[in-house]
Coordinates of C-alpha atoms in Angstrom, one line a residue:
Chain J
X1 CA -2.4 -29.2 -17.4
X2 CA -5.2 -27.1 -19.1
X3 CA -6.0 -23.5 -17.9
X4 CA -6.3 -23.2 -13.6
X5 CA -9.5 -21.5 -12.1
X6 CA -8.0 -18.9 -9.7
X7 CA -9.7 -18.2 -6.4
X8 CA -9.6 -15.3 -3.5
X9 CA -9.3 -17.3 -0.5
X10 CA -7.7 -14.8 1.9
X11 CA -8.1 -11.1 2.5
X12 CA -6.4 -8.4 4.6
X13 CA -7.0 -4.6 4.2
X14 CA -6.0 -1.4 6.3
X15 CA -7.6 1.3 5.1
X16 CA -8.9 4.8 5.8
X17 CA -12.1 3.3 6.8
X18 CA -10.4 0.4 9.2
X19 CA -7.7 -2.1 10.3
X20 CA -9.2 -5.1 8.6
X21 CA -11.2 -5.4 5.6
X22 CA -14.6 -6.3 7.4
X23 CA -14.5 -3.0 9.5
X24 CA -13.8 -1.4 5.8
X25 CA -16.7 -2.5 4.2
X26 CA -19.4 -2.0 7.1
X27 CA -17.8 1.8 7.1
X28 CA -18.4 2.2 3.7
X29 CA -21.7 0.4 3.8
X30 CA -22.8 2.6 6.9
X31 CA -21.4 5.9 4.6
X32 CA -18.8 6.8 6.9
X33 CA -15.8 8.7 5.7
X34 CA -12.1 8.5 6.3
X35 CA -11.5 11.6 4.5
X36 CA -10.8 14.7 7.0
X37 CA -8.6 17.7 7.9
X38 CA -4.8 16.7 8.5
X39 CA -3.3 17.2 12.1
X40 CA 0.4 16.9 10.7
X41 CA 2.9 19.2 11.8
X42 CA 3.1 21.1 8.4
X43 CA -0.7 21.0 7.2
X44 CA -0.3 25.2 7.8
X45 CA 1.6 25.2 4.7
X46 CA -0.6 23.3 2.6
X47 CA -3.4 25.1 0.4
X48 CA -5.3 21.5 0.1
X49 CA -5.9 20.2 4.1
X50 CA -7.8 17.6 3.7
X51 CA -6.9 14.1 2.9
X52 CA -8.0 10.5 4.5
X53 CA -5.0 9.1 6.3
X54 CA -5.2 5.6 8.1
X55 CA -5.5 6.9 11.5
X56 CA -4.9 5.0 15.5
X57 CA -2.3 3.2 13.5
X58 CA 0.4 2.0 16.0
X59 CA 3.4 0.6 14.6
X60 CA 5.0 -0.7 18.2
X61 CA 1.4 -2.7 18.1
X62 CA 2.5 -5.0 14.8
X63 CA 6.4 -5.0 15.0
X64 CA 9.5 -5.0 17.7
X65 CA 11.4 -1.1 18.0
X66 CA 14.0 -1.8 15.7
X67 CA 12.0 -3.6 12.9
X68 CA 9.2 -0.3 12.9
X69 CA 12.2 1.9 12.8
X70 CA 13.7 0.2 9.6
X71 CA 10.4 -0.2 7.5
X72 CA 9.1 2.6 5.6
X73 CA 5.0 3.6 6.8
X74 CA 4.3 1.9 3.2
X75 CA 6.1 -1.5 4.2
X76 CA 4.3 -1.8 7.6
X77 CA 1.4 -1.7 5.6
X78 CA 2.2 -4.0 3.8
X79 CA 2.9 -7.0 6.3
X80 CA 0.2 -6.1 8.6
X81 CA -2.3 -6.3 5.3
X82 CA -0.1 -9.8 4.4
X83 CA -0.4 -11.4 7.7
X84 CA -4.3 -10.7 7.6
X85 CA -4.4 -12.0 4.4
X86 CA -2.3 -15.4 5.6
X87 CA -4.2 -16.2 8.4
X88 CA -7.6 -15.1 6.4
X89 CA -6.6 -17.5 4.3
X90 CA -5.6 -20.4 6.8
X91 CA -2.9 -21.5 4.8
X92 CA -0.7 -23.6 7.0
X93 CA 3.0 -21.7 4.8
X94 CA 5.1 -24.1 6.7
X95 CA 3.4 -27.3 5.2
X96 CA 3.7 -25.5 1.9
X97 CA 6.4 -25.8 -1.1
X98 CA 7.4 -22.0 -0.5
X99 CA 9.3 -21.9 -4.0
X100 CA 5.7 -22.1 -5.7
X101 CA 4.2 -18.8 -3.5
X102 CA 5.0 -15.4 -4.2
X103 CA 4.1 -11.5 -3.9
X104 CA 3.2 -9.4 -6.5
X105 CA 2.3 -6.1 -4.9
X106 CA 1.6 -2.6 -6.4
X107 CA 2.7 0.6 -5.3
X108 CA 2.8 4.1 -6.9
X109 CA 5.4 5.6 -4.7
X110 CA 6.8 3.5 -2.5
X111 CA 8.7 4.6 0.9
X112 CA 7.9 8.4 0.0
X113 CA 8.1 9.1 3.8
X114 CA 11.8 7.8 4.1
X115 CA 13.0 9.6 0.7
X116 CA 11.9 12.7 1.9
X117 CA 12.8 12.4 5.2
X118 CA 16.4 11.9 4.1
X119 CA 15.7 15.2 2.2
X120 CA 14.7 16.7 5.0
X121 CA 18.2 16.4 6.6
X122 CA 20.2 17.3 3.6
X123 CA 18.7 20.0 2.5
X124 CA 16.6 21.8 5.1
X125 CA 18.9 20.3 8.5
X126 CA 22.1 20.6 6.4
X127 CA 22.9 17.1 7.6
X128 CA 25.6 15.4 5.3
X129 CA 24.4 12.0 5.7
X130 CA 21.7 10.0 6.2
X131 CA 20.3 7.1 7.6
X132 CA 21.6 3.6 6.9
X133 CA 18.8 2.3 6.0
X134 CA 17.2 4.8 3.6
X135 CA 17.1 2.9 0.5
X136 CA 16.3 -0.2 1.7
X137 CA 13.1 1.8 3.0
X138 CA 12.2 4.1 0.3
X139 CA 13.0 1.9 -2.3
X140 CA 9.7 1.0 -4.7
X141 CA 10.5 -3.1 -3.9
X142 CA 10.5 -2.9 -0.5
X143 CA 7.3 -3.4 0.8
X144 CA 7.2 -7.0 -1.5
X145 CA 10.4 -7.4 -0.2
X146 CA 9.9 -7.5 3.3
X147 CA 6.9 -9.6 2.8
X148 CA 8.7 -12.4 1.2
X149 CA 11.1 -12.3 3.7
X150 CA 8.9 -12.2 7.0
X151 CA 6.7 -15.3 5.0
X152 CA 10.4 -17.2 3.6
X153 CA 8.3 -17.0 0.5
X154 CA 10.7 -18.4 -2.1
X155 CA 8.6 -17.7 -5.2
X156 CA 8.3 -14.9 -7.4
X157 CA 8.9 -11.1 -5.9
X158 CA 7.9 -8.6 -8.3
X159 CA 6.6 -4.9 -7.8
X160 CA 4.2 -3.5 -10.1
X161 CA 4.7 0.4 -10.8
X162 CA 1.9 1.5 -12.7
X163 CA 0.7 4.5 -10.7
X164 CA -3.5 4.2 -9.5
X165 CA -3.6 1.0 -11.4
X166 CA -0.2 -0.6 -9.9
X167 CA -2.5 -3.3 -7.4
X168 CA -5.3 -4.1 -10.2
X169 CA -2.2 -4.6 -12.2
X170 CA -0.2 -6.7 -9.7
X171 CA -3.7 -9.0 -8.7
X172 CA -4.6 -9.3 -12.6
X173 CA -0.5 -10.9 -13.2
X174 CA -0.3 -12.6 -10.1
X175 CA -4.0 -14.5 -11.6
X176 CA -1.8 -15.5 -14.7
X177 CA 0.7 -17.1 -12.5
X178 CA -2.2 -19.4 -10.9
X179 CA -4.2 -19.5 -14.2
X180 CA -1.2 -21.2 -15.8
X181 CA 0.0 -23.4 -12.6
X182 CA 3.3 -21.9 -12.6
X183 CA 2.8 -20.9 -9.2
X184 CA 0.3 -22.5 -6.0
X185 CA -0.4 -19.4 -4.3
X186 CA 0.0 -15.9 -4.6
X187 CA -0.1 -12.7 -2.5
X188 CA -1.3 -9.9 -4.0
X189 CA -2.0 -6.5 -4.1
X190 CA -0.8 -3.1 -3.3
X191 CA 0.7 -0.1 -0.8
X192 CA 0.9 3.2 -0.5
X193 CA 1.4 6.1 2.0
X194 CA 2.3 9.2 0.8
X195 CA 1.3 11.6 2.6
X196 CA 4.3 13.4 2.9
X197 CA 4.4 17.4 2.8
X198 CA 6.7 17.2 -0.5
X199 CA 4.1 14.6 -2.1
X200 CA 0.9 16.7 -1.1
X201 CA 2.6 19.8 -2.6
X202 CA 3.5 17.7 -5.7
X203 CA -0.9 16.6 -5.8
X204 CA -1.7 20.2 -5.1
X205 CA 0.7 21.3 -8.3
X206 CA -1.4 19.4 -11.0
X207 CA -4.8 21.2 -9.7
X208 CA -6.0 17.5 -9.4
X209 CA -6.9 17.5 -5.2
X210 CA -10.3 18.0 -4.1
X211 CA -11.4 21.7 -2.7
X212 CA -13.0 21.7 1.4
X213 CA -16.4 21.1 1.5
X214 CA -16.9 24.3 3.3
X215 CA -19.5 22.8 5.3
X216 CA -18.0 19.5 6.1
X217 CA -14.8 18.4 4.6
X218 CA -15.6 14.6 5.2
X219 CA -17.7 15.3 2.1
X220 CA -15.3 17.0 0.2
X221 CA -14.9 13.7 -2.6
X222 CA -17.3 14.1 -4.9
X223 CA -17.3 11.3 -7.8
X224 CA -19.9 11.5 -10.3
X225 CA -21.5 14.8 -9.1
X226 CA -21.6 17.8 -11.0
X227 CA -20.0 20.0 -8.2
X228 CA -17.1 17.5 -7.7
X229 CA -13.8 19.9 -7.8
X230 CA -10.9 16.7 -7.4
X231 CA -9.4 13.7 -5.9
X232 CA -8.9 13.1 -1.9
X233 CA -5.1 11.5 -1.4
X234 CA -5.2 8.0 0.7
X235 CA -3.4 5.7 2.1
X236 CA -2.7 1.9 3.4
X237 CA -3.1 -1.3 1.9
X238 CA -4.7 -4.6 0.8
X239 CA -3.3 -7.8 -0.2
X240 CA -5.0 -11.0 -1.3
X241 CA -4.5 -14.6 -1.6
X242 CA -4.8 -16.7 -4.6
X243 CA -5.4 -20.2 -5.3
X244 CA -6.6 -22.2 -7.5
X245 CA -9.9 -23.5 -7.2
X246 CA -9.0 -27.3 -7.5
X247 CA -6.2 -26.6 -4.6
X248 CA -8.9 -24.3 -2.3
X249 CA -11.8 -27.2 -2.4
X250 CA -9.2 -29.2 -1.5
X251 CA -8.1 -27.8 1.8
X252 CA -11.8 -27.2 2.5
X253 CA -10.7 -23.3 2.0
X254 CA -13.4 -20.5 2.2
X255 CA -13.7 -18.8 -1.2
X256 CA -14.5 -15.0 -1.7
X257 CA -14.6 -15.1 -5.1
X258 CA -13.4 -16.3 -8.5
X259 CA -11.6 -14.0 -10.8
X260 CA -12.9 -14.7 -13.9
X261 CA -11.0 -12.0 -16.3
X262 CA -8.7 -9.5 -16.3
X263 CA -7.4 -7.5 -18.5
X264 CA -4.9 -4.3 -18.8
X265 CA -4.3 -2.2 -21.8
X266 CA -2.7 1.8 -22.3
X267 CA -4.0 4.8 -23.0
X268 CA -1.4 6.5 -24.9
X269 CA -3.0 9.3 -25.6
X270 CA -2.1 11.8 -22.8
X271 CA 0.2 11.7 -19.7
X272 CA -2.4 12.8 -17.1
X273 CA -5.5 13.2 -18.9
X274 CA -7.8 9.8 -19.5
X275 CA -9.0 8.4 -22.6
X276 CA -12.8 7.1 -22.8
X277 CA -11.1 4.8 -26.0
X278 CA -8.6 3.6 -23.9
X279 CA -10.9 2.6 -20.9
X280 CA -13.4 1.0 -23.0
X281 CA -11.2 -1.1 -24.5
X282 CA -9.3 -2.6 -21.5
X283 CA -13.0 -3.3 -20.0
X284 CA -13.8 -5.0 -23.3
X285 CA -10.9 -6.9 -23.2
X286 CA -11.8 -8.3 -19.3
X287 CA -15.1 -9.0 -20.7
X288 CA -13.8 -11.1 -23.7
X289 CA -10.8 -12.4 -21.2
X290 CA -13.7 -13.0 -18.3
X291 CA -16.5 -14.7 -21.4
X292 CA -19.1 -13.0 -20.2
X293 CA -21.7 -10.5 -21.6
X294 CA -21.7 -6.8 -19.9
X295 CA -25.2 -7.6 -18.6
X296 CA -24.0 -10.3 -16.9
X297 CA -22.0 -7.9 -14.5
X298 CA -24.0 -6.4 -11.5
X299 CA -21.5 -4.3 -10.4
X300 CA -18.6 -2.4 -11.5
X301 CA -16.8 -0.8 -8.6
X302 CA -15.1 2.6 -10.8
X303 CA -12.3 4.2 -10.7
X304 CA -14.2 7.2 -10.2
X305 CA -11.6 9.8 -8.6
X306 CA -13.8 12.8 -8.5
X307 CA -11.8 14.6 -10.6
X308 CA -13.9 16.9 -13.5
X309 CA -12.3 14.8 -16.5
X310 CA -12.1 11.1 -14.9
X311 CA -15.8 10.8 -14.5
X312 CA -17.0 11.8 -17.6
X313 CA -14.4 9.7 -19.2
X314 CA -14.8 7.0 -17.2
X315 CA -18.8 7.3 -17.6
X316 CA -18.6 7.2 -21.7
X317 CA -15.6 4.3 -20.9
X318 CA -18.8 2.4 -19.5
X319 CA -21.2 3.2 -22.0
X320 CA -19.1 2.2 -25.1
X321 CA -17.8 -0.8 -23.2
X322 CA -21.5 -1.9 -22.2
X323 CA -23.4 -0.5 -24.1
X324 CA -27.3 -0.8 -23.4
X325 CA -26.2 -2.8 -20.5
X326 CA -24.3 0.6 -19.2
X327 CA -28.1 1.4 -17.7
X328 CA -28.5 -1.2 -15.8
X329 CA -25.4 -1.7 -13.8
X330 CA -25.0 -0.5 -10.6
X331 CA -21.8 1.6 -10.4
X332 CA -20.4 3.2 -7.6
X333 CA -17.0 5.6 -6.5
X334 CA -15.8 4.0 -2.7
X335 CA -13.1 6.8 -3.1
X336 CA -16.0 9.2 -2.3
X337 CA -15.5 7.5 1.6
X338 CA -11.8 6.3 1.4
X339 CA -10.5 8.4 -0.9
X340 CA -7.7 7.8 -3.9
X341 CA -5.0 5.0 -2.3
X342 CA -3.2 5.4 -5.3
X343 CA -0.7 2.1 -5.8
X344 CA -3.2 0.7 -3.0
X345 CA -7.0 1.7 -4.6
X346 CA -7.1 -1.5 -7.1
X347 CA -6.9 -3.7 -4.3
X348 CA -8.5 -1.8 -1.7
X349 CA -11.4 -1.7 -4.7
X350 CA -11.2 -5.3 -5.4
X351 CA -11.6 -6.5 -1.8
X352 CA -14.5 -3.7 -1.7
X353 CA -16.1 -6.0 -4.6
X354 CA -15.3 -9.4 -2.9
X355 CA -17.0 -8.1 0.2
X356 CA -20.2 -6.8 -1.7
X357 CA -20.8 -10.5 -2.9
X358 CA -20.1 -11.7 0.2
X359 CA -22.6 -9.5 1.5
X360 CA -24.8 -8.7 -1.6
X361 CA -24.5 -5.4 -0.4
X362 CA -23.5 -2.4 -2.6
X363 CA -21.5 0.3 -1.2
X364 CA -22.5 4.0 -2.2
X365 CA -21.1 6.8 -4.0
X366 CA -21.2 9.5 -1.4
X367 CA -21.9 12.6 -1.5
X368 CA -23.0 12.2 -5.0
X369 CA -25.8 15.9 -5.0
X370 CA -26.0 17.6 -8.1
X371 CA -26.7 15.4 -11.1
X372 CA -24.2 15.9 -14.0
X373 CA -25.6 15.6 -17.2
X374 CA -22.4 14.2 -18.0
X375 CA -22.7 11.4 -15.9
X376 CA -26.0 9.8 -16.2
X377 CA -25.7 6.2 -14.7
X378 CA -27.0 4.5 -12.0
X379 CA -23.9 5.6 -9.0
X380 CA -25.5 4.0 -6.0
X381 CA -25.9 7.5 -4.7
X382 CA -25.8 8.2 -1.2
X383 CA -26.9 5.6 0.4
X384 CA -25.7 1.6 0.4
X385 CA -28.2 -0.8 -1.0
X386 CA -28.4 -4.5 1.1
X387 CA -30.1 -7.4 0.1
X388 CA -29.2 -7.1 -3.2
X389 CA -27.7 -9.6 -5.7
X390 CA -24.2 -9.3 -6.8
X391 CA -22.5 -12.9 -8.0
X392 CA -20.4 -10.7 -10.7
X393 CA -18.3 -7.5 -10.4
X394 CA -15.8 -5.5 -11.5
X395 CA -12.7 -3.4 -10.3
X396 CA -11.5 -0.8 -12.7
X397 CA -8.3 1.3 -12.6
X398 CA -7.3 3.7 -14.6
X399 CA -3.7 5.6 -14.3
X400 CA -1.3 8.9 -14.8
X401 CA 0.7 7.4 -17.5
X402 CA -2.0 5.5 -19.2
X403 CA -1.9 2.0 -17.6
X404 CA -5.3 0.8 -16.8
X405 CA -6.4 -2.3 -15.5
X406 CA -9.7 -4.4 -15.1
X407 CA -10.9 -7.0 -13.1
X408 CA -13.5 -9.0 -12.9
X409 CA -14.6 -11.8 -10.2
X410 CA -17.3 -13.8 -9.7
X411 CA -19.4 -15.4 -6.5
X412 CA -19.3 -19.3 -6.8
Chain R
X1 CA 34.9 10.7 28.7
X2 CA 36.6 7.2 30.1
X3 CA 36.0 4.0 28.2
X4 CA 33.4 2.9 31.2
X5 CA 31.4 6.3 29.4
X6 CA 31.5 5.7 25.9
X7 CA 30.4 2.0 27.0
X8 CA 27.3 3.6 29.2
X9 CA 26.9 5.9 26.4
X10 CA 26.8 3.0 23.8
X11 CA 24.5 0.8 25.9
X12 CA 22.1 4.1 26.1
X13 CA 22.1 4.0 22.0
X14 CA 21.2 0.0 21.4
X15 CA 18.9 0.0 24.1
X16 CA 17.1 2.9 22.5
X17 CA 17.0 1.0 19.0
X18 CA 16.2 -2.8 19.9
X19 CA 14.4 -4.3 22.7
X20 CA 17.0 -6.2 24.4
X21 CA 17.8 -6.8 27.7
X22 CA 20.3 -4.7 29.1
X23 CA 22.5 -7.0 31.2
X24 CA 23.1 -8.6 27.7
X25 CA 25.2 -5.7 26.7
X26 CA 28.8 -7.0 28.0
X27 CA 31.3 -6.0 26.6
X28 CA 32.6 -9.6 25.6
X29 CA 28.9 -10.0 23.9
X30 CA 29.4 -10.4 20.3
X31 CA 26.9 -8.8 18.0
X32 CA 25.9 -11.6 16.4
X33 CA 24.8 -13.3 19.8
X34 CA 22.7 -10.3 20.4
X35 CA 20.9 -10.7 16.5
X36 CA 22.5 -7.6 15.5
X37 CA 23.3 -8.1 11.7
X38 CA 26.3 -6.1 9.7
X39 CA 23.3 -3.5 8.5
X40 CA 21.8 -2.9 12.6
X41 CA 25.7 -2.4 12.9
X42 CA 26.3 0.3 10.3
X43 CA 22.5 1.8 12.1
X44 CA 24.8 1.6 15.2
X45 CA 27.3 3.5 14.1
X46 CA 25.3 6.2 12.5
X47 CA 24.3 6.4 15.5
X48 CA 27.7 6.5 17.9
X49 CA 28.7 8.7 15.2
X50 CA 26.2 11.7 15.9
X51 CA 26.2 11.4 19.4
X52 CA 30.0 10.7 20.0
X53 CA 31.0 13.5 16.8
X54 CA 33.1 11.1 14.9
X55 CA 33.7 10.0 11.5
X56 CA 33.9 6.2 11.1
X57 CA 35.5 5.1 7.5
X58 CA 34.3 2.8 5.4
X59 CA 37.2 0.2 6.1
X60 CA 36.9 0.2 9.9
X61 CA 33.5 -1.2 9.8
X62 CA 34.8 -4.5 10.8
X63 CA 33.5 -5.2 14.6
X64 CA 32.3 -8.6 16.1
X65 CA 31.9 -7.5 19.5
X66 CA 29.9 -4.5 22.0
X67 CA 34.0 -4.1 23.3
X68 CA 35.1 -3.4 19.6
X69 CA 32.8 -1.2 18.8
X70 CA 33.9 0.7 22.2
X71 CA 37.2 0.3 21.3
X72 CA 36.9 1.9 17.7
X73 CA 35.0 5.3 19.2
X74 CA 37.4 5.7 22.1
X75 CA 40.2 5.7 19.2
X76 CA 38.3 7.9 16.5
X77 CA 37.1 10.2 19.4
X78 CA 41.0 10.4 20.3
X79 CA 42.8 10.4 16.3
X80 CA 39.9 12.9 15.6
X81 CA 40.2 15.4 17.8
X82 CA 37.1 14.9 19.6
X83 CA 38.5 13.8 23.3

């Protein structure tokens, strides 16, 4: 059997911006923002306020007591982004051979919440035990975990721990498994929800988080602009499903996309700070992996955290990557509306991109005002552009640790 | 507190952790009849063990029915002190 093409025929997202991945896109589309001050018990004690938290999120609404009581925040994600994804998908898992689907999901720091909540009632209750079911929620497999379970999904399980670029990542090896027809269907993507007082204090350590806008703290993310001060912390999750194409036409499934390359590569240059080289060349190598010229691609969806040093990099990552063609592509930061997912982004990005081809409809950078010299592309400032073409994009990520990850799909 | 109490008491607990309904809870029930699996049981009895102020060891976590696991508080609560 020669090489598979590999399809998107499913999607499920929840997401600072909504509860399903269509509500997602029209908010980012319309320019709303998820990102706002925090009404968490301990926000007082925090110098940075502001992040964008999934918000009217009822557990009790997706799962029995005891189930929501024994699944970290990150997990219920997770399932709730899987089961859109499923049915989004109308595949029919019970007339399926289950040992051929699996999960490949990314996540940066898994069940947070429950670590630190055992923490909590060590160290500041003086507690001397904890909760039977504290690993099984805080460990970094979980969410995948329960996802295979709840689905009897007897395929491959893996979890991809690769920081902002652990969903790009876990889509881009869960593509292999289709490409090569070691596998019929996969889920994929990534989790996170982390925002956890010890987790925000860690952010606010490495000088990283955004400052308030003073005037309005919805526009506190700044990618690309000259007077961006950081990144906004996210949370929630989106998971895909991927098929082959033969497999897809053949069940008469709708099709978002194909993915056409991917390609991931390391830094290893710094710990934190990112590498212009060591972009470039993993979004070379999804060009060479994808065959396709940079001028071919209408739209690359960046990583674009708003911090000072990612968007310059990230900028010059595009330029030596594309070259003249860096000009002419459309480029935009979604983080500016739904801030930095973290594990999460890649996927949240990637459906983002499925969604502008479905819609050939570009979503903004926001609150992109001052021009940076430094950062002289074309960001889709401000405001969303409709009736646009967009047949091929790409989702970069780039991570702490050097990891980055590049996809690129195409509309059939 | 009499056994009827540290049954009541009991009830109170699972009720509060998994929508069941309550006139399930006999005594003679057996855990596994009520979908309870050996990790809801050691949740259970992290539970009993806060609200009752006992220590359950590792080795006694062997219960197949809501009577047993009455049974083993009422005789911690008495061996440790706690009656």
């Amino acid at each position: 059997m020669g090489l598979q093409r590999v399809v998107v025929t499913g999607i499920g997202t929840i997401s600072p911006l909504g509860h399903d991945a269509e509500t997602h896109f029209s908010s980012l589309i319309a320019g709303k923002s998820g990102v706002r001050y925090l009404d968490y018990d301990f926000v007082d004690k925090l110098d940075c306020k502001i992040a964008a938290p999934v918000t009217g999120f009822d557990p009790l609404a997706h799962f029995v007591k005891n189930k929501a009581a024994t699944i970290d925040r990150v997990t219920q994600f997770s399932l709730v982004a899987a089961q859109q994804a499923i049915t989004d998908s109308g595949l029919n898992l019970e007339q399926e051979n289950r040992e051929r689907i699996g999960i490949y999901l990314g996540t940066g720091m898994g069940g947070a919440a429950s670590i630190e909540e055992g923490y909590v009632r060590l160290y500041r209750d003086n507690a001397n035990r904890l909760k039977p079911f504290t690993v099984l929620m805080a460990m970094n497999n979980a969410a995948a975990s329960q996802i295979a379970l709840d689905f009897n999904l007897l395929g491959p399980n893996f979890t991809y721990c690769t920081a902002c670029s652990s969903s790009t990542v876990a889509i881009g090896e869960a593509w292999r498994l289709i490409r090569t027809g070691e596998a019929d269907a996969m889920l994929a993507g990534g989790a996170e929800a982390l925002l956890t007082f010890g987790t925000i204090k860690a952010w606010e350590a490495l000088r990283t988080l955004a400052n308030e806008d003073p005037k309005d703290v919805s526009k506190s993310c700044k990618p690309f602009s000259k007077n961006r001060s950081g990144l906004v912390l996210g949370e929630g999750a989106a998971i895909v499903v991927l098929e082959s194409l033969e497999r897809a036409q053949a069940r008469g499934a709708k099709i978002y996309g194909e993915i056409i390359g991917y390609a991931s590569g390391n830094d290893s240059d710094h710990i934190t700070k990112p590498s212009a080289e060591g972009q470039a060349r993993a979004i070379k190598a999804a060009l060479r992996s994808a065959d396709i010229a940079p001028q071919e691609v209408d739209y690359i969806n960046a990583h674009g955290t708003g911090t000072v040093l990612n968007d310059a990099t990230e900028t010059a990552a595009i330029k030596l990557s594309f070259g003249e063609a860096a000009q002419k592509v459309a480029v935009s930061s979604t983080k500016s509306l739904h801030g930095h997912l973290m594990g999460a982004t890649g996927a949240v990005e990637f459906v983002t991109c499925l969604l502008a081809m479905k819609h050939q409809a570009l979503p903004p950078t926001a609150n992109l005002d001052e021009p940076d010299p430094a950062c002289d592309l074309d960001y889709v400032a401000n405001v969303a552009r409709t009736g646009v073409k967009v047949d091929t994009v790409m989702s970069t990520s780039f991570a702490f640790g050097g990891t980055s990850g590049v996809l690129v799909a195409r509309k059939l | 507190m009499s056994t009827m109490d540290t049954y009541e008491t009991l009830k109170e607990i699972m009720l509060d952790k998994f929508e069941m309904d309550a006139s399930a809870l006999t005594m003679e029930a057996t855990l596994e009849s009520l979908a309870i699996d050996s990790l809801d049981t050691f949740d259970i009895i992290f539970a009993a063990e806060e609200k009752f102020d006992i220590k359950v060891p590792n080795d006694e976590v062997e219960i197949k029915t809501v009577g047993d696991v009455v049974s083993l508080i009422d005789r911690l609560r008495k061996e440790q002190g706690k009656v």
